[in-house]
Amino acid sequence: LSDAEKKVQGRSFLNLSKEIAYYHHEWYNGKGYPYGVSGENIPLSARIVAVADVYDALRSKRSYKDAMSHEEAAKIIVAESGTHFDANIVDAFLRQDVLFREHSMIQ
């Protein structure tokens, strides 16, 4: 991504992609990896994707685990608000609960 980004002038989707790839495993409290950055030093794009990535992992069936319900996954995300996740992002996630239900995304 860095090599491709150098070939584009100004900001592009490559900048956003790189931020997400580099930082979405960082924790809001600084206990994540690979850099150990915290809070708003983590790009907003990565803070958003961190919640989406964990939600997807919890809701998806894997060879080593069953899929969780929406309620179970949301409870875990809420429990990690302010530590693993930016509390503002978790609040935005929770405000979408009615949309999950309206669009039958919850099984």
N, CA and C of each residue as an Amber inpcrd file, in Angstrom:
protein
   321
   0.8130000  -1.1950000   0.0000000   0.0000000   0.0000000   0.0000000
   0.8570000   1.2610000   0.0000000   1.9560000   1.2210000   0.7540000
   2.8290000   2.3990000   0.8140000   3.4280000   2.7090000  -0.5520000
   3.8530000   1.6780000  -1.2730000   4.4330000   1.8980000  -2.6030000
   3.4010000   2.4680000  -3.5660000   2.1980000   1.9240000  -3.5410000
   1.1380000   2.4270000  -4.4200000   0.7580000   3.8500000  -4.0370000
   0.7220000   4.1280000  -2.7450000   0.3440000   5.4500000  -2.2560000
   1.3170000   6.5240000  -2.7500000   2.5800000   6.1830000  -2.8670000
   3.6000000   7.1360000  -3.3240000   3.3700000   7.5820000  -4.7680000
   2.6310000   6.7940000  -5.5270000   2.3930000   7.1010000  -6.9310000
   1.1820000   8.0110000  -7.1440000   0.4670000   8.3000000  -6.0690000
  -0.7420000   9.1180000  -6.1620000  -0.4950000  10.4360000  -5.4450000
  -0.8290000  11.5330000  -6.1110000  -0.6780000  12.8370000  -5.4750000
  -1.8960000  13.1350000  -4.6200000  -1.6720000  13.7050000  -3.4510000
  -2.7680000  14.0500000  -2.5540000  -3.3250000  12.8310000  -1.8480000
  -4.4180000  13.0380000  -1.1300000  -5.0470000  11.9270000  -0.4100000
  -5.9180000  11.1190000  -1.3600000  -5.9610000   9.8300000  -1.1210000
  -6.7820000   8.9470000  -1.9410000  -7.2890000   7.8090000  -1.0660000
  -8.0380000   6.9140000  -1.6830000  -8.5070000   5.7370000  -0.9580000
  -7.3260000   4.9160000  -0.4510000  -6.1750000   5.0580000  -1.0600000
  -4.9990000   4.3160000  -0.6040000  -4.5510000   4.7860000   0.7790000
  -4.6480000   6.0850000   1.0420000  -4.3160000   6.5930000   2.3730000
  -5.2300000   5.9620000   3.4150000  -6.5060000   5.9500000   3.1180000
  -7.4980000   5.3710000   4.0210000  -7.2420000   3.8770000   4.2150000
  -6.9600000   3.1810000   3.1360000  -6.6750000   1.7460000   3.2170000
  -5.4610000   1.4660000   4.0810000  -4.4480000   2.2710000   3.9100000
  -3.2290000   2.0820000   4.7020000  -3.4900000   2.3390000   6.1850000
  -4.2240000   3.4080000   6.4910000  -4.5550000   3.6920000   7.8910000
  -5.2870000   2.5190000   8.5310000  -6.2560000   1.9960000   7.8170000
  -7.0330000   0.8770000   8.3520000  -6.1460000  -0.3480000   8.5380000
  -5.3690000  -0.6840000   7.5240000  -4.5060000  -1.8610000   7.6160000
  -3.4870000  -1.7340000   8.7420000  -2.9250000  -0.5660000   8.9090000
  -1.8740000  -0.3670000   9.9160000  -2.4120000  -0.2750000  11.3410000
  -3.6060000   0.2640000  11.5200000  -4.0320000   0.6460000  12.8720000
  -5.2870000  -0.0350000  13.4150000  -5.9840000  -0.8770000  12.6530000
  -7.2680000  -1.3790000  13.1570000  -7.1360000  -2.3840000  14.3060000
  -5.9230000  -2.8280000  14.6080000  -5.7190000  -3.6980000  15.7780000
  -5.2030000  -2.9270000  16.9930000  -5.1300000  -1.6260000  16.8760000
  -4.7690000  -0.8070000  18.0340000  -5.9780000  -0.7080000  18.9540000
  -5.7280000  -0.6260000  20.2330000  -6.8080000  -0.4580000  21.2090000
  -6.8590000   0.9910000  21.6360000  -8.0430000   1.4640000  21.9420000
  -8.2260000   2.8540000  22.3280000  -7.3820000   3.2090000  23.5520000
  -7.1650000   2.2420000  24.4350000  -6.3690000   2.4940000  25.6500000
  -4.8600000   2.3070000  25.4310000  -4.4380000   2.0270000  24.2100000
  -3.0190000   1.9060000  23.9010000  -2.4480000   0.5030000  24.0550000
  -3.2750000  -0.4710000  24.3820000  -2.7850000  -1.8380000  24.6200000
  -2.8250000  -2.7110000  23.3620000  -3.1050000  -2.1270000  22.2230000
  -3.1750000  -2.9050000  20.9940000  -1.8260000  -3.0370000  20.3130000
  -1.8540000  -3.4160000  19.0690000  -0.6230000  -3.6000000  18.2960000
  -0.8810000  -3.1300000  16.8680000   0.0890000  -2.8520000  16.0810000
   1.5200000  -3.0910000  16.2720000   2.2770000  -1.9260000  16.9080000
   1.6470000  -0.7460000  17.0090000   2.3880000   0.4410000  17.4440000
   2.1180000   0.8610000  18.8820000   1.0400000   0.3960000  19.4800000
   0.7040000   0.7840000  20.8440000   0.2130000   2.2150000  20.9700000
  -0.3430000   2.7610000  19.8820000  -0.8890000   4.1160000  19.9570000
  -2.2640000   4.0640000  20.6120000  -2.7320000   5.2130000  21.0800000
  -3.9950000   5.2220000  21.8040000  -4.8620000   6.4010000  21.3980000
  -6.1230000   6.3250000  21.8200000  -7.0540000   7.4220000  21.6550000
  -7.1390000   7.9450000  20.2440000  -7.1750000   9.2580000  20.1430000
  -7.3290000   9.8910000  18.8410000  -6.0500000   9.8810000  18.0120000
  -4.9890000   9.2910000  18.5400000  -3.7940000   9.0580000  17.7230000
  -4.0210000   7.9060000  16.7560000  -5.0550000   7.1260000  16.9990000
  -5.4720000   6.0820000  16.0640000  -6.3770000   6.7640000  15.0390000
  -6.0970000   6.6170000  13.7550000  -6.9440000   7.2650000  12.7560000
  -8.4140000   6.8550000  12.9090000  -9.3050000   7.8040000  12.6740000
 -10.7360000   7.5520000  12.8000000 -11.1590000   6.3460000  11.9640000
 -10.6390000   6.2420000  10.7600000 -11.0030000   5.1170000   9.8880000
 -10.7040000   3.7850000  10.5650000  -9.5750000   3.6830000  11.2270000
  -9.1930000   2.4420000  11.8930000 -10.0300000   2.1910000  13.1410000
 -10.4150000   3.2540000  13.8430000 -11.2790000   3.0890000  15.0220000
 -12.6560000   2.5700000  14.6190000 -13.1480000   3.0200000  13.4790000
 -14.4390000   2.5370000  12.9820000 -14.3230000   1.0820000  12.5580000
 -13.3030000   0.7710000  11.7740000 -13.1330000  -0.5890000  11.2760000
 -12.8430000  -1.5660000  12.4070000 -12.2110000  -1.1220000  13.4800000
 -11.9530000  -2.0090000  14.6180000 -13.2610000  -2.5790000  15.1590000
 -14.2710000  -1.7280000  15.3080000 -15.5730000  -2.2000000  15.7910000
 -16.2130000  -3.1290000  14.7530000 -16.1930000  -2.7350000  13.5010000
 -16.8010000  -3.5480000  12.4420000 -16.1030000  -4.9020000  12.3170000
 -14.7820000  -4.9120000  12.4200000 -14.0010000  -6.1420000  12.2930000
 -14.3250000  -7.1180000  13.4220000 -14.3730000  -6.6210000  14.6380000
 -14.6860000  -7.4880000  15.7760000 -16.1300000  -7.9680000  15.6840000
 -17.0510000  -7.0820000  15.3280000 -18.4460000  -7.4780000  15.1760000
 -18.5640000  -8.6040000  14.1460000 -17.9200000  -8.4260000  13.0170000
 -17.9620000  -9.4500000  11.9660000 -17.3690000 -10.7670000  12.4620000
 -16.2550000 -10.7030000  13.1540000 -15.6230000 -11.9270000  13.6590000
 -16.5190000 -12.6460000  14.6680000 -17.1750000 -11.8950000  15.5250000
 -18.0590000 -12.4980000  16.5230000 -19.3130000 -13.0900000  15.8800000
 -19.8330000 -12.4310000  14.8660000 -21.0750000 -12.8780000  14.2230000
 -20.8690000 -14.0040000  13.2160000 -19.6220000 -14.2300000  12.8090000
 -19.3390000 -15.2240000  11.7730000 -18.9920000 -16.5850000  12.3680000
 -19.5130000 -17.6190000  11.7310000 -19.1460000 -18.9800000  12.1090000
 -17.7420000 -19.2450000  11.5860000 -16.9330000 -19.8340000  12.4190000
 -15.5690000 -20.2160000  12.0300000 -15.3980000 -21.6990000  12.3190000
 -14.3490000 -22.2760000  11.8150000 -14.1170000 -23.7040000  12.0540000
 -13.9250000 -23.9970000  13.5370000 -13.5210000 -23.0010000  14.2990000
 -13.2260000 -23.1830000  15.7210000 -14.2980000 -22.6010000  16.6430000
 -15.3790000 -22.0140000  16.0750000 -16.4260000 -21.4350000  16.9260000
 -17.7130000 -21.2410000  16.1340000 -18.8200000 -21.2120000  16.8630000
 -20.1100000 -20.8840000  16.2590000 -20.2620000 -19.3720000  16.1830000
 -21.1700000 -18.9340000  15.3480000 -21.4860000 -17.5090000  15.2520000
 -22.2720000 -17.0870000  16.4870000 -22.0250000 -15.8870000  16.9510000
 -22.7910000 -15.3320000  18.0660000 -23.9910000 -14.5730000  17.5280000
 -24.9680000 -14.3840000  18.3910000 -26.1130000 -13.5480000  18.0320000
 -25.6720000 -12.0810000  18.0180000 -26.4980000 -11.2570000  17.4100000
 -26.2350000  -9.8210000  17.4130000 -26.1450000  -9.3090000  18.8530000
 -27.0770000  -9.7500000  19.6860000 -27.1140000  -9.2860000  21.0740000
 -25.8400000  -9.6470000  21.8280000 -25.3530000 -10.8710000  21.6450000
 -24.1170000 -11.2930000  22.3180000 -22.9210000 -10.4740000  21.8330000
 -22.8300000 -10.2920000  20.5190000 -21.7190000  -9.5330000  19.9420000
 -21.7590000  -8.0810000  20.4100000 -22.9430000  -7.4780000  20.4010000
 -23.0710000  -6.0900000  20.8370000 -22.6960000  -5.9540000  22.3130000
 -23.0600000  -6.9110000  23.1220000 -22.7300000  -6.8700000  24.5520000
 -21.2130000  -6.8790000  24.7610000 -20.5040000  -7.6870000  24.0000000
 -19.0360000  -7.7320000  24.0980000 -18.4360000  -6.3980000  23.6680000
 -18.9290000  -5.8500000  22.5810000 -18.4110000  -4.5690000  22.0950000
 -18.6690000  -3.4720000  23.1160000 -19.8480000  -3.4380000  23.6850000
 -20.1700000  -2.4340000  24.7040000 -19.2510000  -2.5970000  25.9220000
 -18.9940000  -3.8260000  26.3130000 -18.1260000  -4.0750000  27.4750000
 -16.7030000  -3.5710000  27.2430000 -16.2910000  -3.4810000  25.9810000
 -14.9320000  -3.0490000  25.6580000 -14.8700000  -1.5850000  25.2030000
 -15.9880000  -0.8790000  25.3530000 -16.0360000   0.5390000  25.0150000
 -15.1360000   1.3250000  25.9680000 -14.2740000   2.1460000  25.3970000
 -13.3550000   2.9510000  26.2000000 -12.0370000   2.2610000  26.4850000
 -11.9690000   0.9610000  26.2960000 -10.6990000   0.2370000  26.4620000
 -10.2140000  -0.2350000  25.0960000 -10.9070000  -1.1950000  24.5120000
 -10.5530000  -1.6720000  23.1800000 -11.0360000  -0.6720000  22.1120000
 -12.2480000  -0.1770000  22.3040000 -12.8840000   0.6610000  21.2870000
 -13.1140000   2.0840000  21.7700000 -13.1240000   3.0130000  20.8280000
 -13.4960000   4.4010000  21.0730000 -14.9760000   4.4140000  21.4700000
 -15.2880000   4.9740000  22.6220000 -16.6650000   5.0000000  23.1200000
 -17.6060000   5.7130000  22.1480000 -17.1330000   6.7270000  21.4460000
 -17.9820000   7.4280000  20.4780000 -18.3530000   6.5240000  19.3080000
 -17.4370000   5.6870000  18.8930000 -17.7150000   4.7500000  17.7990000
 -18.7000000   3.6880000  18.2640000 -18.5330000   3.2070000  19.4860000
 -19.4690000   2.2240000  20.0380000 -20.8640000   2.8360000  20.1430000
 -20.9560000   4.0770000  20.5770000 -22.2530000   4.7530000  20.6470000
 -22.9010000   4.8360000  19.2610000 -22.1220000   5.1640000  18.2510000
 -22.6470000   5.2330000  16.8770000 -23.1090000   3.8460000  16.4180000
 -22.3520000   2.8190000  16.7540000 -22.7220000   1.4380000  16.4370000
 -24.0720000   1.1060000  17.0810000 -24.2350000   1.4460000  18.3510000
 -25.4700000   1.1260000  19.0680000 -26.6730000   1.8810000  18.5040000
 -26.4540000   3.0890000  18.0210000 -27.5560000   3.8670000  17.4380000
 -28.0870000   3.2240000  16.1510000 -27.3170000   2.3110000  15.5780000
 -27.7440000   1.6480000  14.3420000 -28.5270000   0.3670000  14.6080000
 -28.7350000   0.0230000  15.8640000 -29.4050000  -1.2300000  16.2110000
 -30.7530000  -1.3680000  15.5170000 -31.5270000  -0.3040000  15.4820000
 -32.8360000  -0.3680000  14.8360000 -32.6920000  -0.6730000  13.3430000
 -31.6380000  -0.1650000  12.7190000 -31.4190000  -0.4610000  11.2950000
 -31.0650000  -1.9250000  11.0770000 -30.2720000  -2.4930000  11.9940000
 -29.9810000  -3.9180000  11.8940000 -31.2890000  -4.7020000  11.8640000
 -32.1950000  -4.3570000  12.7510000 -33.4630000  -5.0760000  12.8670000
 -34.3810000  -4.8090000  11.6770000 -34.4510000  -3.5720000  11.2280000
 -35.3210000  -3.2230000  10.1000000 -34.9090000  -3.9290000   8.8120000
 -33.6300000  -4.1390000   8.6520000 -33.1250000  -4.7340000   7.4140000
 -32.8790000  -6.2250000   7.5440000 -33.3970000  -6.8090000   8.6170000
 -33.3120000  -8.2550000   8.8420000 -31.8870000  -8.7840000   8.7520000
 -30.9320000  -7.9790000   9.2030000 -29.5450000  -8.4170000   9.1780000
 -29.2450000  -9.3330000  10.3550000 -30.1110000  -9.3330000  11.3480000
 -29.8860000 -10.1340000  12.5380000 -30.6100000 -11.4520000  12.3760000
 -29.8880000 -12.5150000  12.5740000 -30.4830000 -13.8480000  12.4650000
 -30.4150000 -14.5660000  13.7820000
